[in-house]
Coordinates of C-alpha atoms in Angstrom, one line a residue:
Q9 CA 111.4 110.8 120.1
G10 CA 110.7 110.1 116.4
T11 CA 114.1 108.7 115.5
E12 CA 114.0 105.2 116.9
P13 CA 113.8 102.5 114.3
S14 CA 110.4 101.3 115.6
T15 CA 108.9 104.9 115.5
V16 CA 110.1 105.3 111.9
T17 CA 108.6 101.9 110.9
I18 CA 105.3 102.7 112.7
D19 CA 105.1 106.0 110.9
A20 CA 105.5 104.2 107.5
Q21 CA 103.3 101.3 108.2
V22 CA 100.5 103.0 110.2
W23 CA 100.2 106.8 110.2
T24 CA 101.5 107.4 106.6
A25 CA 99.4 104.4 105.4
I26 CA 96.3 105.9 107.1
S27 CA 96.9 109.3 105.6
T28 CA 97.3 107.8 102.2
A29 CA 94.2 105.7 102.6
V30 CA 92.1 108.8 103.6
V31 CA 93.3 110.8 100.6
E32 CA 92.6 107.8 98.2
H33 CA 89.3 106.8 99.8
D34 CA 90.9 103.4 100.4
I35 CA 89.1 101.6 103.2
A36 CA 91.0 98.4 102.6
G37 CA 94.3 100.2 103.0
M38 CA 93.1 101.7 106.2
A39 CA 91.8 98.4 107.5
A40 CA 95.2 96.9 106.9
T41 CA 96.6 99.1 109.7
Y42 CA 94.4 97.6 112.4
H43 CA 94.5 94.3 114.1
A44 CA 91.5 92.2 113.3
D45 CA 90.4 92.3 116.9
A46 CA 91.1 96.0 117.4
V47 CA 88.8 98.2 119.5
L48 CA 87.8 101.8 118.9
V49 CA 87.0 103.8 122.0
T50 CA 85.2 107.1 121.6
P51 CA 83.4 109.5 124.0
G52 CA 80.2 107.6 123.0
G53 CA 81.4 104.1 123.8
T54 CA 83.4 101.2 122.4
M55 CA 83.1 99.1 119.3
P56 CA 85.0 96.5 117.3
I57 CA 87.2 98.2 114.6
S58 CA 85.3 96.2 112.0
R59 CA 82.1 98.2 112.8
A60 CA 84.0 101.5 112.7
L61 CA 85.7 100.6 109.4
A62 CA 82.3 99.8 107.9
G63 CA 81.0 103.3 108.7
W64 CA 84.2 105.0 107.6
G65 CA 84.1 103.0 104.3
Q66 CA 80.5 104.2 103.7
S67 CA 81.7 107.8 104.3
M68 CA 84.5 107.3 101.8
E69 CA 82.1 106.0 99.2
T70 CA 79.8 108.9 99.7
M71 CA 82.7 111.4 99.4
K72 CA 83.8 109.7 96.1
R73 CA 80.3 110.0 94.7
T74 CA 79.9 113.7 95.8
G75 CA 83.4 114.8 94.7
S76 CA 84.6 115.6 98.3
R77 CA 88.2 115.2 99.3
A78 CA 89.7 114.3 102.7
S79 CA 93.0 114.3 104.4
V80 CA 94.4 113.6 107.8
A81 CA 97.6 114.7 109.6
F82 CA 99.0 113.4 112.8
R83 CA 101.0 115.1 115.6
F84 CA 102.3 113.4 118.7
A85 CA 102.7 114.4 122.4
L86 CA 104.0 111.0 123.5
R87 CA 105.5 108.0 121.7
Q88 CA 106.6 105.1 123.8
D89 CA 107.7 102.8 121.0
G90 CA 109.4 99.6 121.8
A91 CA 110.5 96.6 119.8
E92 CA 107.2 94.7 120.1
T93 CA 104.6 97.1 121.5
A94 CA 103.9 100.8 121.4
F95 CA 101.7 103.5 123.0
E96 CA 101.3 106.8 121.2
S97 CA 99.2 109.8 122.0
G98 CA 98.6 113.0 120.1
M99 CA 96.0 114.5 117.8
F100 CA 94.8 114.0 114.3
N101 CA 93.5 116.8 112.0
Y102 CA 90.9 115.3 109.7
A103 CA 89.9 117.8 106.9
V104 CA 87.0 117.3 104.5
T105 CA 86.7 119.6 101.5
D106 CA 83.4 119.4 99.7
S107 CA 82.9 119.8 95.9
A108 CA 82.2 123.6 96.4
G109 CA 85.6 124.0 98.1
A110 CA 84.4 124.4 101.7
T111 CA 86.7 122.7 104.2
T112 CA 85.6 121.3 107.6
R113 CA 88.2 120.3 110.1
Y114 CA 87.9 117.8 113.0
I115 CA 90.8 118.0 115.4
I116 CA 90.7 114.9 117.7
P117 CA 93.0 114.0 120.5
F118 CA 93.7 110.3 120.5
E119 CA 95.7 107.4 121.9
A120 CA 96.8 104.2 120.2
L121 CA 98.2 100.9 121.4
L122 CA 100.1 99.0 118.8
V123 CA 101.7 95.6 118.5
R124 CA 104.4 94.4 116.1
T125 CA 103.5 91.1 114.3
D126 CA 105.9 89.1 112.3
T127 CA 105.4 91.3 109.3
R128 CA 104.1 94.7 110.4
W129 CA 102.8 97.1 113.1
L130 CA 99.1 97.1 113.8
V131 CA 96.8 99.2 116.0
V132 CA 95.0 97.1 118.6
M133 CA 93.2 100.0 120.4
E134 CA 92.5 103.5 119.3
R135 CA 90.9 105.9 121.8
Q136 CA 89.5 109.1 120.4
F137 CA 88.7 112.0 122.8
A138 CA 86.3 114.9 122.3
A139 CA 87.3 117.3 119.5
T140 CA 89.5 120.2 120.3
D141 CA 90.4 123.4 118.4
E142 CA 93.1 124.7 116.0
A143 CA 94.9 126.5 118.9
A144 CA 95.5 123.1 120.6
W145 CA 96.6 121.6 117.2
N146 CA 99.1 124.5 116.6
A147 CA 100.5 124.1 120.2
M148 CA 101.2 120.4 119.6
A149 CA 104.7 119.4 118.5
R150 CA 105.0 118.4 114.9

């Protein structure tokens, strides 16, 4: 786990890229990690990733205007990464710090299906589950 060439490449092209995009309020950088036809699945339903990205982009713009900062970290329970396709599950810890310094964390279990194109890895499906707590995050392997 974590040392296969595809896993290392996925980390660089997807998870590190998303983490950087969140910190930099860069919705275009985040969008580049998803296939154009990707689907987001949440406890509330499904939607094209384009609709999710539009909402996330608005949130990023609002954070820029209000002086808020955000970050996201990933931990994985399962990584079935092959040469052309991958399935990964784990949690992400999304933290927002407002201009007054108060931080709110959202710890979300998730699953992702990825495909390797000619040039890069892309998420084709992201499933987010109901939020969990810091104890579950701390129990997850790094």
